[in-house]
Coordinates of C-alpha atoms in Angstrom, one line a residue:
M163 CA 60.9 242.7 48.7
K164 CA 63.6 245.3 48.5
K165 CA 63.1 248.7 46.8
L166 CA 61.1 247.9 43.7
L167 CA 60.1 250.2 40.9
W168 CA 57.1 249.3 38.8
S169 CA 56.6 250.5 35.2
L170 CA 53.2 249.1 34.2
T171 CA 50.9 249.1 31.3
V172 CA 47.1 248.8 31.5
F173 CA 47.2 245.2 30.3
G174 CA 49.8 242.8 29.0
V175 CA 49.8 242.8 25.2
I176 CA 53.1 242.1 23.4
L177 CA 54.5 245.1 21.5
I178 CA 57.3 245.0 19.0
L179 CA 58.7 248.4 17.9
P180 CA 61.4 249.3 15.4
V181 CA 64.8 250.1 16.9
N182 CA 66.1 253.6 16.5
G183 CA 69.7 254.8 16.2
V184 CA 71.6 257.8 17.6
L185 CA 70.1 261.2 17.8
E186 CA 71.5 263.8 15.4
F187 CA 72.8 267.0 16.8
D188 CA 70.9 269.7 14.9
K189 CA 69.1 272.3 17.0
M190 CA 70.1 270.8 20.3
E191 CA 68.6 271.3 23.6
R192 CA 70.8 270.9 26.7
L193 CA 69.2 268.5 29.2
P194 CA 70.1 268.2 32.9
D195 CA 73.3 266.4 33.9
F196 CA 73.0 262.7 34.2
N197 CA 75.7 260.4 35.5
G198 CA 78.3 263.2 35.3
T199 CA 77.6 263.7 31.6
N200 CA 76.1 266.7 29.9
V201 CA 73.4 265.3 27.5
Y202 CA 72.0 267.0 24.5
Q203 CA 69.0 266.1 22.4
T204 CA 67.6 267.4 19.1
E205 CA 64.6 269.7 19.0
N206 CA 62.7 267.7 16.4
N207 CA 63.8 264.2 17.5
V208 CA 65.4 263.2 14.2
Y209 CA 67.3 259.9 14.3
S210 CA 70.4 259.1 12.3
K211 CA 71.1 255.9 10.5
A212 CA 73.5 254.8 13.2
K213 CA 72.7 251.3 14.4
P214 CA 72.4 250.2 18.0
T215 CA 75.2 248.1 19.5
M216 CA 74.8 244.5 18.8
V217 CA 75.8 242.1 21.6
E218 CA 76.9 238.5 21.2
L219 CA 75.2 235.5 22.8
T220 CA 77.3 233.8 25.5
F221 CA 76.5 230.3 26.7
V222 CA 76.8 229.5 30.4
K223 CA 79.9 227.4 31.3
N224 CA 79.4 223.6 31.6
P225 CA 75.6 223.8 31.1
V226 CA 74.8 220.1 31.0
E227 CA 76.9 219.3 34.2
R228 CA 75.1 222.1 36.0
S229 CA 71.7 221.4 34.5
A230 CA 71.6 225.0 33.4
V231 CA 69.7 224.2 30.2
C232 CA 66.7 225.4 28.2
L233 CA 63.4 223.4 27.8
D234 CA 65.0 221.2 25.1
G235 CA 68.3 220.6 27.0
S236 CA 70.3 223.1 25.0
P237 CA 72.7 225.5 26.8
S238 CA 71.2 228.6 28.3
G239 CA 72.7 231.9 27.6
Y240 CA 73.0 235.6 28.1
H241 CA 74.3 238.7 26.3
F242 CA 77.0 240.8 28.1
L243 CA 78.1 244.3 27.3
P244 CA 81.1 245.6 29.4
G245 CA 80.8 249.0 31.1
S246 CA 83.4 251.7 31.0
G247 CA 84.7 254.8 32.9
S248 CA 82.5 255.7 35.9
G249 CA 80.2 252.8 35.1
A250 CA 82.9 250.1 35.1
K251 CA 81.7 248.7 38.5
N252 CA 78.0 249.3 38.0
W253 CA 75.7 246.7 36.6
I254 CA 72.2 246.2 35.1
V255 CA 71.1 242.6 34.9
Q256 CA 67.9 242.2 32.9
F257 CA 65.6 239.3 32.5
E258 CA 64.1 238.7 29.0
G259 CA 60.4 238.2 28.8
G260 CA 59.0 235.3 26.9
G261 CA 55.8 233.8 28.3
W262 CA 55.0 230.7 30.3
C263 CA 54.1 227.2 29.4
G264 CA 51.9 225.3 31.8
T265 CA 51.2 222.1 30.0
I266 CA 53.4 219.4 28.4
E267 CA 51.9 220.3 25.0
D268 CA 52.6 224.0 25.3
C269 CA 56.2 223.4 26.6
V270 CA 56.9 220.9 23.7
N271 CA 55.8 223.6 21.3
M272 CA 57.8 226.3 23.1
K273 CA 61.0 224.3 22.9
K274 CA 60.8 224.8 19.1
T275 CA 61.3 228.6 19.6
S276 CA 63.9 230.9 21.0
H277 CA 62.0 230.9 24.3
G278 CA 62.6 227.2 24.7
S279 CA 65.8 226.5 23.0
S280 CA 69.1 228.3 22.4
K281 CA 69.2 226.6 19.0
Y282 CA 66.7 229.3 17.8
M283 CA 68.2 232.2 19.6
E284 CA 69.7 235.2 17.7
K285 CA 73.4 235.1 18.0
Q286 CA 73.4 238.9 18.4
I287 CA 70.7 241.2 19.7
P288 CA 70.5 245.1 19.8
F289 CA 70.9 246.8 23.2
T290 CA 68.4 249.6 23.3
G291 CA 66.4 251.6 25.9
I292 CA 67.7 250.9 29.4
L293 CA 70.4 248.7 27.8
S294 CA 71.7 251.3 25.3
D295 CA 75.4 252.3 25.6
K296 CA 74.8 255.8 24.2
A297 CA 74.5 258.8 26.5
T298 CA 71.9 260.4 24.3
E299 CA 69.7 257.4 24.6
N300 CA 70.3 256.3 28.1
P301 CA 71.9 259.1 30.1
D302 CA 71.9 257.5 33.6
F303 CA 73.1 254.0 32.8
Y304 CA 74.8 254.2 29.3
N305 CA 78.3 253.2 30.6
W306 CA 77.2 250.5 33.0
N307 CA 77.9 246.8 32.5
K308 CA 74.8 245.3 31.0
V309 CA 73.5 241.7 30.9
K310 CA 70.4 240.3 29.1
V311 CA 69.5 236.9 30.5
R312 CA 67.7 234.9 27.9
S313 CA 64.3 233.3 28.7
C314 CA 64.2 229.7 27.5
D315 CA 62.6 227.8 30.5
G316 CA 58.9 228.8 30.2
G317 CA 58.6 229.7 33.8
S318 CA 60.2 233.1 34.7
L319 CA 63.5 231.2 35.6
M320 CA 61.9 229.8 38.8
G321 CA 61.4 226.0 38.1
D322 CA 63.6 223.0 38.9
N323 CA 62.1 219.9 37.5
E324 CA 62.0 217.7 34.4
N325 CA 59.7 215.5 32.4
K326 CA 61.7 212.6 30.9
D327 CA 58.9 211.3 28.8
A328 CA 58.5 214.6 26.9
K329 CA 62.2 215.3 27.1
L330 CA 61.6 218.6 28.8
Q331 CA 63.9 220.4 31.3
F332 CA 62.5 223.0 33.7
R333 CA 65.7 224.4 35.0
G334 CA 65.1 228.1 35.4
K335 CA 66.5 228.3 38.9
R336 CA 69.7 226.6 37.8
I337 CA 70.0 228.9 34.8
W338 CA 69.9 231.9 37.1
T339 CA 72.5 230.5 39.5
A340 CA 74.8 229.5 36.6
V341 CA 74.5 233.0 35.0
M342 CA 75.3 234.7 38.3
V343 CA 78.3 232.5 39.0
D344 CA 79.7 233.0 35.6
L345 CA 79.3 236.8 35.7
M346 CA 80.8 236.9 39.2
T347 CA 83.7 234.6 38.3
F348 CA 84.6 235.7 34.8
N349 CA 83.1 239.2 34.2
G350 CA 83.6 241.2 37.4
L351 CA 80.1 241.2 38.8
R352 CA 81.6 240.3 42.2
E353 CA 83.0 243.8 42.4
A354 CA 79.8 245.6 41.7
K355 CA 79.3 248.9 43.6
Q356 CA 75.8 249.6 42.2
A357 CA 73.4 247.2 40.6
L358 CA 70.0 247.2 39.1
L359 CA 68.0 244.0 38.5
S360 CA 65.3 244.5 35.9
G361 CA 63.0 242.7 33.5
C362 CA 59.9 243.0 31.4
S363 CA 56.7 241.0 31.4
T364 CA 57.5 237.5 32.6
G365 CA 61.0 238.8 33.0
G366 CA 59.6 241.6 35.2
L367 CA 58.0 238.9 37.4
A368 CA 61.4 237.2 37.6
A369 CA 62.9 240.6 38.8
I370 CA 60.4 240.7 41.6
L371 CA 60.9 237.1 42.6
Y372 CA 64.7 237.3 42.5
C373 CA 65.0 240.7 44.1
D374 CA 65.9 239.6 47.6
N375 CA 68.3 236.9 46.2
F376 CA 70.1 239.5 44.1
K377 CA 70.4 241.8 47.1
W378 CA 72.0 238.9 49.0
Y379 CA 75.0 238.9 46.7
Y380 CA 75.8 242.5 47.6
P381 CA 74.9 243.2 51.2
K382 CA 77.0 246.4 51.2
G383 CA 76.3 247.6 47.7
K384 CA 73.5 249.7 46.3
V385 CA 70.9 247.3 44.8
K386 CA 67.5 248.0 43.5
C387 CA 65.0 246.1 41.4
L388 CA 62.8 247.3 38.5
S389 CA 59.8 245.5 37.2
D390 CA 58.5 246.7 33.8
A391 CA 55.0 245.3 33.2
G392 CA 55.7 242.5 35.5
L393 CA 52.6 242.8 37.8
F394 CA 50.1 240.1 37.0
L395 CA 46.8 240.8 38.6
D396 CA 44.2 238.1 39.5
A397 CA 41.5 239.9 37.5
T398 CA 38.4 238.7 35.8
D399 CA 38.4 238.7 32.0
V400 CA 35.7 240.1 29.7
A401 CA 33.6 237.0 30.1
G402 CA 33.7 237.2 33.9
D403 CA 36.0 234.2 34.2
R404 CA 39.6 233.6 35.4
P405 CA 40.9 231.1 32.8
L406 CA 44.5 232.0 33.1
R407 CA 44.6 231.2 36.8
N408 CA 44.6 227.6 35.7
L409 CA 47.6 228.2 33.6
Y410 CA 49.6 229.6 36.4
R411 CA 48.5 226.8 38.7
D412 CA 49.7 224.3 36.0
L413 CA 53.0 226.2 35.7
I414 CA 53.6 226.0 39.5
Q415 CA 52.9 222.3 39.6
L416 CA 54.7 221.3 36.3
Q417 CA 57.9 223.2 37.0
S418 CA 57.9 222.7 40.8
V419 CA 58.0 226.5 41.3
T420 CA 56.4 226.6 44.8
T421 CA 59.7 225.6 46.4
Q422 CA 61.4 228.7 44.9
L423 CA 58.8 231.2 46.1
S424 CA 59.2 233.3 49.2
N425 CA 57.9 231.6 52.4
E426 CA 56.8 235.0 53.7
C427 CA 54.7 235.5 50.6
L428 CA 53.3 231.9 50.7
K429 CA 52.1 232.5 54.2
R430 CA 49.8 235.2 53.0
L431 CA 48.8 234.1 49.4
N432 CA 48.2 230.9 47.5
P433 CA 51.0 230.4 44.9
T434 CA 48.5 230.4 42.1
S435 CA 47.2 233.9 42.9
I436 CA 48.9 235.8 40.1
R437 CA 47.2 236.4 36.8
E438 CA 46.9 239.1 34.1
S439 CA 44.9 238.7 30.9
L440 CA 41.6 240.6 30.3
T441 CA 40.7 239.8 26.7
P442 CA 41.8 236.3 25.8
K443 CA 40.2 234.9 22.7
S444 CA 38.7 232.1 24.7
A445 CA 36.6 234.7 26.6
D446 CA 35.6 236.4 23.3
P447 CA 34.4 233.7 20.9
N448 CA 32.3 236.1 18.9
G449 CA 35.2 238.5 18.4
S450 CA 33.5 241.5 19.8
W451 CA 36.8 242.6 21.4
S452 CA 39.0 241.9 18.3
D453 CA 39.1 245.5 17.1
C454 CA 39.6 247.0 20.5
R455 CA 42.3 244.4 21.3
L456 CA 44.4 245.6 18.3
N457 CA 43.5 249.3 18.3
I458 CA 42.5 251.1 21.5
A459 CA 40.9 253.9 19.4
K460 CA 38.3 251.3 18.2
C461 CA 37.1 250.4 21.7
N462 CA 33.5 251.4 22.4
A463 CA 32.4 253.2 25.6
S464 CA 31.6 250.0 27.5
Q465 CA 34.9 248.5 26.7
I466 CA 36.8 251.6 27.8
K467 CA 34.8 251.5 31.0
F468 CA 35.8 247.9 31.6
L469 CA 39.5 248.6 31.0
Q470 CA 39.4 251.7 33.2
G471 CA 37.9 249.5 35.9
F472 CA 41.0 247.3 35.7
R473 CA 43.2 250.4 36.0
T474 CA 41.4 251.4 39.2
H475 CA 41.7 247.9 40.6
M476 CA 45.5 247.8 39.9
V477 CA 46.1 251.3 41.4
N478 CA 44.2 250.4 44.5
L479 CA 46.1 247.2 45.0
I480 CA 49.5 248.8 44.8
S481 CA 48.7 251.7 47.1
G482 CA 50.4 250.0 50.0
F483 CA 53.5 249.4 48.0
T484 CA 53.9 253.1 47.1
K485 CA 54.1 254.3 50.7
P486 CA 57.7 253.4 51.6
S487 CA 59.9 256.3 50.7
K488 CA 62.4 254.4 48.7
N489 CA 59.9 252.5 46.6
G490 CA 58.9 254.1 43.3
V491 CA 56.2 253.7 40.6
F492 CA 55.7 254.9 37.1
I493 CA 52.3 253.9 35.9
N494 CA 50.9 255.2 32.7
S495 CA 47.8 254.4 30.8
C496 CA 49.6 253.6 27.6
F497 CA 48.6 250.5 25.7
T498 CA 52.2 249.3 25.2
H499 CA 54.4 246.6 26.7
C500 CA 58.0 246.6 27.9
Q501 CA 58.5 250.4 27.8
T502 CA 62.0 250.3 29.3
E503 CA 63.4 248.2 26.5
N504 CA 62.3 250.4 23.5
Q505 CA 64.1 253.6 22.7
D506 CA 60.9 255.3 21.6
T507 CA 59.2 254.8 24.9
W508 CA 62.3 254.9 27.2
Y509 CA 64.1 258.1 26.3
S510 CA 63.3 260.1 23.2
R511 CA 61.8 263.6 23.0
N512 CA 58.3 262.3 22.5
S513 CA 58.5 259.3 24.9
P514 CA 55.5 258.8 27.2
A515 CA 55.6 261.1 30.3
V516 CA 53.7 261.6 33.5
K517 CA 53.8 265.1 34.9
N518 CA 56.3 266.0 32.1
K519 CA 58.7 263.3 33.3
R520 CA 59.7 260.5 30.9
I521 CA 60.3 256.9 32.0
A522 CA 64.1 257.1 31.9
V523 CA 64.2 260.2 34.0
A524 CA 61.8 258.8 36.6
V525 CA 63.8 255.6 36.9
G526 CA 67.0 257.6 37.3
D527 CA 65.4 259.8 39.9
W528 CA 64.3 256.8 41.8
Y529 CA 67.5 254.8 41.6
F530 CA 69.8 257.6 42.5
E531 CA 67.3 259.1 45.0
R532 CA 67.5 262.5 43.3
R533 CA 63.8 263.2 43.5
R534 CA 60.5 261.6 44.5
A535 CA 59.4 259.1 41.9
K536 CA 55.8 258.0 42.5
L537 CA 54.1 258.9 39.2
I538 CA 50.6 257.7 38.2
D539 CA 48.8 259.3 35.3
C540 CA 45.1 259.7 34.7
A541 CA 42.9 257.2 33.0
Y542 CA 42.9 256.6 29.3
P543 CA 42.5 258.6 27.0
C544 CA 43.7 261.8 28.9
D545 CA 47.4 261.1 28.5
K546 CA 48.3 262.6 25.2
T547 CA 52.0 261.4 25.4
C548 CA 51.0 257.8 25.0
R549 CA 51.8 255.6 22.0
N550 CA 49.0 253.1 22.0
E551 CA 50.4 250.4 19.7
V552 CA 49.8 246.7 20.1
V553 CA 50.4 243.7 17.9
E554 CA 49.4 240.1 18.4

């Protein structure tokens, strides 16, 4: 894989945070120059009522003819925000997260949601965090072209199969190809000088799996890939089982994903060797983990010890990845998910930080090779910058 950066949480629990607006300029502190722009930020981190930029949904061209469709056969889509000025030929392409479906029943249910059908997708979505177009919120990438590829295939955009009886289309691979062709043909992606492929959760996994393919389009350009909470470890859950390994195996088979995976990777690992959940309800029938799952402050000593064991396991596993000089990591012990997409966790005065460096600054240092970006914080609860907020 080419030049990845990982921004990881301790375990994958979906977090939904409110969206903030533009920083007010009372009592401003001058921050370092980013992307040729002097950036200022308020001392007390007060936000105005200004709303984030809303970006329209665009359907891929000729989706049915190209089989670039969601689970239910509806057109796949993406959101595109043009860049400007010095960022006019720079691009961020981001995969939306959205979960997997590994059985016919689960996929039939998913196609009744925005993650399985464009019929249920929002016509506009806010671009925040790494997708924000405001220098005060996103100093390194604010004026780049930005694309959000919607997740509606149930398989990290890797499948290419169908089930006619259940009227299901598993066309993630074709969705990706169609989006790339449309952006290159009609939106100027072909002329990209710098590009960043990113994603969160299952979209973060897609960023890993498509990194080399994305680089192939720009052999002479600067291309890197960022995976936010996209590392899914083959770890045991609180009951000592690995129940979700079966889900990933089913996903691989149902959507014919194996043919899309790297041959180099498959030589070393079984394609079902990726997993992530620690506290599924199936492993906790008595609900002893319920409070801890929803509020880390309510975890008892033995539960914290178990979670810290997972952290140690993860850090050890990625030790080899961190060695190449151009690779980067930002791993904190915050119980949050998709930290690059939310303004609060991406770039605000009280965003999570490791060694006094916030996520946005670390990503910029890594991408532009300004400084070393290999940051791993201490085990929970020593990081006082964390926002440990989870919802089911």
